[in-house]
Short mmCIF file of C-alpha atoms and ligand atoms in Angstrom, two decimals:
data_model
loop_
_atom_site.label_atom_id
_atom_site.label_comp_id
_atom_site.label_asym_id
_atom_site.label_seq_id
_atom_site.Cartn_x
_atom_site.Cartn_y
_atom_site.Cartn_z
CA UNK A 1356 92.91 15.45 137.82
CA UNK A 1357 96.32 17.00 138.95
CA UNK A 1358 95.69 18.85 142.46
CA UNK A 1359 97.76 21.72 143.37
CA UNK A 1360 98.40 22.31 147.12
CA UNK A 1361 96.00 24.05 149.29
CA UNK A 1362 96.46 27.76 149.15
CA UNK A 1363 98.28 27.87 145.99
CA UNK A 1364 98.33 31.28 144.30
CA UNK A 1365 96.88 31.88 140.98
CA UNK A 1366 97.48 35.12 139.23
CA UNK A 1367 98.83 37.13 136.24
CA UNK A 1368 101.72 39.63 136.07
CA UNK A 1369 102.19 42.92 134.62
CA UNK A 1370 104.56 45.68 134.96
CA UNK A 1371 103.75 49.72 135.66
CA UNK A 1372 105.30 51.04 132.26
CA UNK A 1373 104.12 48.45 130.06
CA UNK A 1374 100.27 48.78 130.92
CA UNK A 1375 99.69 52.01 132.81
CA UNK A 1376 100.36 55.01 130.52
CA UNK A 1377 101.03 58.44 131.01
CA UNK A 1378 104.42 57.86 132.72
CA UNK A 1379 107.68 59.93 132.45
CA UNK A 1380 110.70 58.04 133.02
CA UNK A 1381 114.01 57.18 131.44
CA UNK A 1382 112.18 55.21 128.49
CA UNK A 1383 109.55 58.04 127.76
CA UNK A 1384 112.23 60.30 126.85
CA UNK A 1385 114.65 57.83 124.83
CA UNK A 1386 112.93 58.27 121.65
CA UNK A 1387 109.67 57.39 119.97
CA UNK A 1388 110.09 53.49 120.00
CA UNK A 1389 110.37 53.59 123.62
CA UNK A 1390 107.71 55.88 124.50
CA UNK A 1391 104.61 53.92 125.84
CA UNK A 1392 102.39 56.91 125.55
CA UNK A 1393 98.74 56.02 127.07
CA UNK A 1394 99.80 52.15 126.80
CA UNK A 1395 96.73 50.39 128.14
CA UNK A 1396 95.61 53.39 130.19
CA UNK A 1397 95.52 50.72 133.18
CA UNK A 1398 96.38 53.66 135.38
CA UNK A 1399 92.70 54.54 134.90
CA UNK A 1400 91.26 51.39 134.26
CA UNK A 1401 92.71 48.97 136.72
CA UNK A 1402 89.42 48.41 138.25
CA UNK A 1403 88.29 47.05 135.06
CA UNK A 1404 91.05 44.92 134.60
CA UNK A 1405 91.19 43.53 138.30
CA UNK A 1406 87.41 42.54 137.41
CA UNK A 1407 88.78 40.37 134.20
CA UNK A 1408 91.44 38.87 136.76
CA UNK A 1409 88.79 37.94 139.28
CA UNK A 1410 86.60 36.54 136.54
CA UNK A 1411 89.60 34.03 135.85
CA UNK A 1412 89.44 32.74 139.39
CA UNK A 1413 92.53 34.27 140.38
CA UNK A 1414 93.50 34.88 144.14
CA UNK A 1415 96.86 36.92 143.65
CA UNK A 1416 97.96 39.65 141.13
CA UNK A 1417 101.63 40.88 140.41
CA UNK A 1418 102.35 44.57 139.59
CA UNK A 1419 104.80 47.01 139.80
CA UNK A 1420 105.02 50.22 141.29
CA UNK A 1421 106.76 52.77 139.21
CA UNK A 1422 109.65 54.65 140.92
CA UNK A 1423 109.46 57.57 138.56
CA UNK A 1424 105.94 58.09 139.63
CA UNK A 1425 106.61 58.09 143.32
CA UNK A 1426 109.84 60.18 143.32
CA UNK A 1427 109.80 62.05 140.15
CA UNK A 1428 112.44 64.29 141.40
CA UNK A 1429 115.18 63.35 143.81
CA UNK A 1430 113.91 63.16 147.36
CA UNK A 1431 110.60 64.58 146.57
CA UNK A 1432 107.73 61.93 146.92
CA UNK A 1433 104.44 62.40 145.12
CA UNK A 1434 101.63 61.88 147.83
CA UNK A 1435 98.95 61.72 145.07
CA UNK A 1436 100.76 58.72 143.31
CA UNK A 1437 101.25 57.00 146.74
CA UNK A 1438 97.60 57.28 147.11
CA UNK A 1439 97.09 55.88 143.56
CA UNK A 1440 98.93 52.51 144.39
CA UNK A 1441 96.99 52.48 147.71
CA UNK A 1442 93.98 52.21 145.73
CA UNK A 1443 95.43 49.84 143.42
CA UNK A 1444 96.42 47.44 146.54
CA UNK A 1445 92.96 48.19 147.96
CA UNK A 1446 91.24 47.30 144.79
CA UNK A 1447 92.96 43.64 144.90
CA UNK A 1448 92.16 43.23 148.12
CA UNK A 1449 88.62 44.10 147.66
CA UNK A 1450 88.57 41.24 145.22
CA UNK A 1451 90.38 38.65 147.49
CA UNK A 1452 93.52 39.09 145.47
CA UNK A 1453 96.94 38.89 147.33
CA UNK A 1454 99.26 41.61 145.91
CA UNK A 1455 102.75 40.73 144.91
CA UNK A 1456 104.31 44.05 144.55
CA UNK A 1457 107.43 44.42 142.35
CA UNK A 1458 109.47 47.34 143.36
CA UNK A 1459 111.74 47.75 140.44
CA UNK A 1460 110.90 46.28 136.77
CA UNK A 1461 113.48 47.85 134.34
CA UNK A 1462 112.27 51.29 134.35
CA UNK A 1463 113.94 54.39 136.06
CA UNK A 1464 113.48 58.00 137.28
CA UNK A 1465 115.26 60.51 135.03
CA UNK A 1466 117.09 62.07 137.93
CA UNK A 1467 118.67 58.73 138.83
CA UNK A 1468 119.74 57.81 135.22
CA UNK A 1469 121.52 61.19 135.31
CA UNK A 1470 123.50 60.02 138.13
CA UNK A 1471 124.54 56.76 136.46
CA UNK A 1472 121.62 54.72 137.62
CA UNK A 1473 122.83 51.50 139.30
CA UNK A 1474 126.67 52.23 138.57
CA UNK A 1475 126.53 55.11 141.00
CA UNK A 1476 128.45 54.18 144.12
CA UNK A 1477 125.24 55.24 146.14
CA UNK A 1478 122.67 53.58 143.95
CA UNK A 1479 121.63 51.15 146.58
CA UNK A 1480 120.80 54.03 149.16
CA UNK A 1481 118.73 55.93 146.76
CA UNK A 1482 116.67 52.89 145.90
CA UNK A 1483 116.52 51.73 149.65
CA UNK A 1484 114.81 55.41 150.30
CA UNK A 1485 112.28 54.85 148.04
CA UNK A 1486 111.46 51.16 148.98
CA UNK A 1487 111.58 52.33 152.72
CA UNK A 1488 108.97 54.97 151.90
CA UNK A 1489 106.81 52.39 149.87
CA UNK A 1490 107.03 49.96 152.50
CA UNK A 1491 106.07 52.21 155.44
CA UNK A 1492 103.12 53.36 153.26
CA UNK A 1493 101.75 49.95 152.57
CA UNK A 1494 103.19 47.74 155.28
CA UNK A 1495 99.93 46.66 156.44
CA UNK A 1496 98.46 45.70 153.14
CA UNK A 1497 101.38 44.10 151.40
CA UNK A 1498 103.28 40.91 152.50
CA UNK A 1499 104.98 39.78 149.27
CA UNK A 1500 107.65 42.18 148.05
CA UNK A 1501 109.76 41.48 144.84
CA UNK A 1502 112.32 44.07 144.93
CA UNK A 1503 114.01 43.40 141.43
CA UNK A 1504 112.53 42.05 138.37
CA UNK A 1505 115.26 40.08 136.15
CA UNK A 1506 118.53 41.95 136.88
CA UNK A 1507 120.06 39.75 134.24
CA UNK A 1508 117.86 40.65 131.63
CA UNK A 1509 118.14 44.67 132.40
CA UNK A 1510 121.84 44.36 132.44
CA UNK A 1511 121.86 42.39 129.32
CA UNK A 1512 119.59 44.68 127.41
CA UNK A 1513 120.77 47.74 128.70
CA UNK A 1514 124.43 47.58 129.18
CA UNK A 1515 125.70 44.66 126.96
CA UNK A 1516 123.46 44.51 123.95
CA UNK A 1517 122.67 48.21 123.80
CA UNK A 1518 118.86 47.60 123.10
CA UNK A 1519 117.21 49.56 126.09
CA UNK A 1520 118.13 52.83 127.63
CA UNK A 1521 120.95 53.93 128.11
CA UNK A 1522 122.19 51.73 125.02
CA UNK A 1523 125.48 50.77 126.34
CA UNK A 1524 127.57 47.95 125.07
CA UNK A 1525 130.06 47.05 127.73
CA UNK A 1526 130.51 43.83 129.48
CA UNK A 1527 132.41 45.36 132.31
CA UNK A 1528 129.57 47.94 132.90
CA UNK A 1529 126.94 44.97 132.66
CA UNK A 1530 128.66 43.12 135.57
CA UNK A 1531 128.87 46.22 137.58
CA UNK A 1532 125.30 46.92 137.27
CA UNK A 1533 124.39 43.39 138.47
CA UNK A 1534 126.65 44.23 141.61
CA UNK A 1535 124.71 47.50 141.96
CA UNK A 1536 121.64 45.84 141.92
CA UNK A 1537 122.42 42.98 144.43
CA UNK A 1538 123.55 45.67 146.86
CA UNK A 1539 120.27 47.51 146.16
CA UNK A 1540 118.42 44.25 146.71
CA UNK A 1541 120.24 43.32 149.87
CA UNK A 1542 119.58 46.83 151.56
CA UNK A 1543 115.91 46.52 150.61
CA UNK A 1544 115.85 43.24 151.99
CA UNK A 1545 116.92 44.57 155.41
CA UNK A 1546 114.87 47.60 155.30
CA UNK A 1547 111.45 45.77 154.39
CA UNK A 1548 112.16 43.35 157.32
CA UNK A 1549 112.97 45.75 159.78
CA UNK A 1550 109.41 47.54 158.96
CA UNK A 1551 107.66 44.58 158.84
CA UNK A 1552 109.28 41.35 159.99
CA UNK A 1553 106.50 39.07 158.53
CA UNK A 1554 107.27 40.44 155.03
CA UNK A 1555 108.38 37.79 152.38
CA UNK A 1556 110.93 39.18 150.12
CA UNK A 1557 112.53 37.88 147.09
CA UNK A 1558 113.50 38.68 143.42
CA UNK A 1559 112.16 37.62 139.94
CA UNK A 1560 114.93 36.20 138.00
CA UNK A 1561 114.32 34.94 134.35
CA UNK A 1562 115.95 31.79 133.82
CA UNK A 1563 116.69 29.93 130.56
CA UNK A 1564 116.62 26.12 130.24
CA UNK A 1565 119.95 25.36 128.20
CA UNK A 1566 120.80 22.27 126.63
CA UNK A 1567 124.11 21.15 124.98
CA UNK A 1568 127.63 21.92 125.43
CA UNK A 1569 127.65 25.39 126.86
CA UNK A 1570 124.78 24.35 129.30
CA UNK A 1571 127.07 24.72 132.37
CA UNK A 1572 128.65 27.80 131.67
CA UNK A 1573 125.40 29.41 130.66
CA UNK A 1574 123.40 28.58 133.52
CA UNK A 1575 125.81 30.11 135.96
CA UNK A 1576 126.43 33.22 134.02
CA UNK A 1577 122.51 33.76 133.26
CA UNK A 1578 120.59 31.94 135.73
CA UNK A 1579 122.37 31.79 139.04
CA UNK A 1580 125.40 34.22 139.15
CA UNK A 1581 122.89 36.93 140.40
CA UNK A 1582 121.06 34.71 142.59
CA UNK A 1583 124.12 33.68 144.23
CA UNK A 1584 125.20 37.09 144.93
CA UNK A 1585 121.99 37.69 146.98
CA UNK A 1586 121.72 34.02 148.20
CA UNK A 1587 121.20 34.96 151.87
CA UNK A 1588 118.88 37.68 151.41
CA UNK A 1589 115.73 36.20 150.00
CA UNK A 1590 112.58 34.56 151.42
CA UNK A 1591 111.40 33.23 148.24
CA UNK A 1592 112.54 32.53 144.73
CA UNK A 1593 110.69 34.03 142.00
CA UNK A 1594 111.15 32.24 138.73
CA UNK A 1595 110.33 33.70 135.25
CA UNK A 1596 110.50 31.32 132.46
CA UNK A 1597 110.00 31.50 129.11
CA UNK A 1598 111.81 29.34 126.75
CA UNK A 1599 114.80 26.96 126.38
CA UNK A 1600 117.92 27.48 124.32
CA UNK A 1601 120.58 25.42 122.54
CA UNK A 1602 123.65 25.98 120.25
CA UNK A 1603 121.40 24.96 117.20
CA UNK A 1604 119.22 28.01 117.67
CA UNK A 1605 121.80 30.02 115.57
CA UNK A 1606 120.20 27.81 112.87
CA UNK A 1607 117.54 29.91 110.49
CA UNK A 1608 115.18 26.95 111.08
CA UNK A 1609 113.71 26.32 114.43
CA UNK A 1610 112.69 22.73 115.29
CA UNK A 1611 109.42 22.14 117.51
CA UNK A 1612 107.34 24.51 118.69
CA UNK A 1613 107.66 28.59 118.70
CA UNK A 1614 106.00 31.45 119.88
CA UNK A 1615 105.31 34.56 117.77
CA UNK A 1616 108.78 35.90 118.82
CA UNK A 1617 110.36 32.51 117.78
CA UNK A 1618 110.96 31.45 121.34
CA UNK A 1619 111.23 27.98 121.76
CA UNK A 1620 108.25 26.43 123.72
CA UNK A 1621 109.72 24.20 126.21
CA UNK A 1622 107.58 23.14 128.94
CA UNK A 1623 109.94 20.57 130.50
CA UNK A 1624 112.53 23.37 130.79
CA UNK A 1625 110.60 24.56 133.94
CA UNK A 1626 110.99 21.34 135.64
CA UNK A 1627 114.65 21.13 134.90
CA UNK A 1628 114.84 24.65 136.46
CA UNK A 1629 112.94 24.00 139.52
CA UNK A 1630 115.05 20.99 140.12
CA UNK A 1631 118.06 23.14 140.21
CA UNK A 1632 116.43 26.16 142.13
CA UNK A 1633 115.55 23.55 144.96
CA UNK A 1634 119.18 24.01 145.98
CA UNK A 1635 118.63 27.43 147.29
CA UNK A 1636 116.31 26.08 149.87
CA UNK A 1637 113.33 28.42 149.53
CA UNK A 1638 109.74 28.29 148.35
CA UNK A 1639 109.51 29.33 144.69
CA UNK A 1640 106.83 31.22 142.81
CA UNK A 1641 106.58 31.14 139.09
CA UNK A 1642 106.36 35.07 138.85
CA UNK A 1643 106.08 35.13 135.05
CA UNK A 1644 105.34 32.45 132.38
CA UNK A 1645 103.76 33.20 129.10
CA UNK A 1646 104.17 33.56 125.29
CA UNK A 1647 103.38 36.07 122.52
CA UNK A 1648 100.61 34.40 120.35
CA UNK A 1649 98.23 37.06 118.99
CA UNK A 1650 96.15 34.34 117.37
CA UNK A 1651 95.81 32.33 120.70
CA UNK A 1652 96.32 29.13 119.09
CA UNK A 1653 98.90 27.97 121.58
CA UNK A 1654 98.31 29.67 124.99
CA UNK A 1655 95.96 27.11 126.20
CA UNK A 1656 98.22 24.25 125.82
CA UNK A 1657 101.26 26.22 126.77
CA UNK A 1658 99.82 26.91 130.20
CA UNK A 1659 98.57 23.27 130.61
CA UNK A 1660 101.86 21.67 129.64
CA UNK A 1661 103.96 24.13 131.91
CA UNK A 1662 101.52 23.50 134.68
CA UNK A 1663 101.81 19.53 134.42
CA UNK A 1664 105.63 19.92 134.63
CA UNK A 1665 105.36 22.34 137.72
CA UNK A 1666 102.81 19.72 139.31
CA UNK A 1667 105.59 17.00 138.70
CA UNK A 1668 108.09 19.13 140.29
CA UNK A 1669 105.68 19.60 143.33
CA UNK A 1670 105.05 16.02 143.44
CA UNK A 1671 109.11 15.53 143.54
CA UNK A 1672 109.14 17.51 146.88
CA UNK A 1673 109.86 21.13 145.63
CA UNK A 1674 108.22 23.65 147.23
CA UNK A 1675 106.28 25.60 144.50
CA UNK A 1676 103.48 28.07 145.87
CA UNK A 1677 102.28 29.95 142.87
CA UNK A 1678 101.80 30.70 139.28
CA UNK A 1679 101.52 34.04 137.63
CA UNK A 1680 100.71 34.19 133.88
CA UNK A 1681 102.43 37.17 131.81
CA UNK A 1682 100.35 38.58 131.30
CA UNK A 1683 96.82 39.75 132.09
CA UNK A 1684 96.46 42.09 129.30
CA UNK A 1685 98.50 42.92 126.04
CA UNK A 1686 101.12 45.42 126.89
CA UNK A 1687 104.24 47.42 125.50
CA UNK A 1688 106.69 44.33 124.81
CA UNK A 1689 109.66 46.57 125.58
CA UNK A 1690 111.84 47.61 122.63
CA UNK A 1691 109.70 45.42 120.27
CA UNK A 1692 106.67 47.81 120.68
CA UNK A 1693 103.08 46.89 121.17
CA UNK A 1694 103.24 44.21 118.42
CA UNK A 1695 103.77 40.95 120.54
CA UNK A 1696 100.51 39.79 122.17
CA UNK A 1697 101.34 38.08 125.43
CA UNK A 1698 97.72 38.98 127.19
CA UNK A 1699 95.27 36.50 128.39
CA UNK A 1700 93.09 39.61 127.45
CA UNK A 1701 93.60 41.29 123.99
CA UNK A 1702 93.92 45.06 123.96
CA UNK A 1703 92.03 46.48 120.87
CA UNK A 1704 94.55 49.44 120.44
CA UNK A 1705 92.53 50.87 117.29
CA UNK A 1706 89.03 50.73 119.23
CA UNK A 1707 89.56 52.78 122.57
CA UNK A 1708 91.58 50.22 124.13
CA UNK A 1709 88.82 47.73 124.54
CA UNK A 1710 89.54 44.66 126.63
CA UNK A 1711 88.66 41.37 124.83
CA UNK A 1712 89.49 38.10 126.64
CA UNK A 1713 90.90 35.69 124.66
CA UNK A 1714 89.62 31.90 124.54
CA UNK A 1715 92.73 30.58 126.76
CA UNK A 1716 91.51 33.01 129.53
CA UNK A 1717 88.46 30.74 129.89
CA UNK A 1718 91.00 27.62 130.24
CA UNK A 1719 92.92 29.49 132.72
CA UNK A 1720 90.00 30.47 134.81
CA UNK A 1721 89.00 26.62 134.88
CA UNK A 1722 92.44 25.71 136.20
CA UNK A 1723 92.30 28.53 138.76
CA UNK A 1724 88.81 27.77 139.93
CA UNK A 1725 89.48 23.99 140.37
CA UNK A 1726 93.06 24.57 141.77
CA UNK A 1727 93.75 21.58 139.32
CA UNK A 1728 94.47 20.33 135.92
C1 LIG B 852 109.80 40.73 131.55
C2 LIG B 852 108.55 41.38 130.95
C3 LIG B 852 108.37 40.97 129.38
C4 LIG B 852 108.13 39.63 129.22
C5 LIG B 852 108.24 39.09 127.68
C6 LIG B 852 110.03 39.35 131.01
O1 LIG B 852 111.54 38.99 130.69
O2 LIG B 852 109.81 40.93 132.89
O3 LIG B 852 108.52 42.98 131.21
O4 LIG B 852 107.33 41.78 128.79
O5 LIG B 852 109.29 39.07 129.85
O6 LIG B 852 109.28 39.84 127.22
#
């Protein structure tokens, strides 16, 4: 039996726009492909969804607060939405699940984008004002704040590859955006600590395990550049890990195990990343790890194999304190639509958004219950 440390956090992760439904933001107005519509209607069904998480013996849950709901117009806060998320947090607490709250997960209010979003010289101030409002509201309920989800992924899809709003293709802008987000994070870090010195504040960073000749350059550019920019402003590191990459990935045939999205499954990669992240000298939470697997053929082993390597890292003295599987339920897989299935629980989009736990969720619930593999 591989035991995990006492008080280890076990959970799942979601993000507002990908599951809630009924959100008006920069994506919902970007064309049909980007409009989540009613999504999983998690906005109205969060209690039911948290019951499912609870039945998986989770003691924590990661979700995001949608900035566009809270501040739909510049400087005007929507009290009804603030109450909504209070109820969300209370519903978690009632079930004994620690909330890990993300404040920015790719999606933006329309007014902010009209001002050039993160490229605006005052972007950090706008974000800080939203963060301050939120933290003042929930300071007694929330300890763990993830200010920014995957700045690198956002900058790349939205400003370099042109896949996501605002569909730019500029290396220069993508670098500027990273800087803007780093600024916003630092200001938020300070304001959160001013309001509640006991808070734990960090970001989630999507890291790829690289192999081969381009490894050192890619690791710096993709994995560590942003983390270095905010180095002294984090109480923990949030690691999102999905796949490894090598120069041979351009070949049409992939060797080894892959997910429905052709992402290379490489559990040992998480161990290698944890070893390097140790250098930041902060506790680490795995804030996302998962795969698209509609048939649920690989998910159970995927979880077990990644956890084995995480356990090995812990044995080696790396301070890993939690694991959040992406995702609790199937959801809008960004520009890829609702096709890819990342959920431990299936959503039947044809049948009233019925929730159907996949067999792997049983396996995960056993692990969480035993705090062991
Ligand atoms: C993101 C999620 C996304 C998942 C799978 C992560 O990079 O944070 O929003 O759904 O990957 O692509």
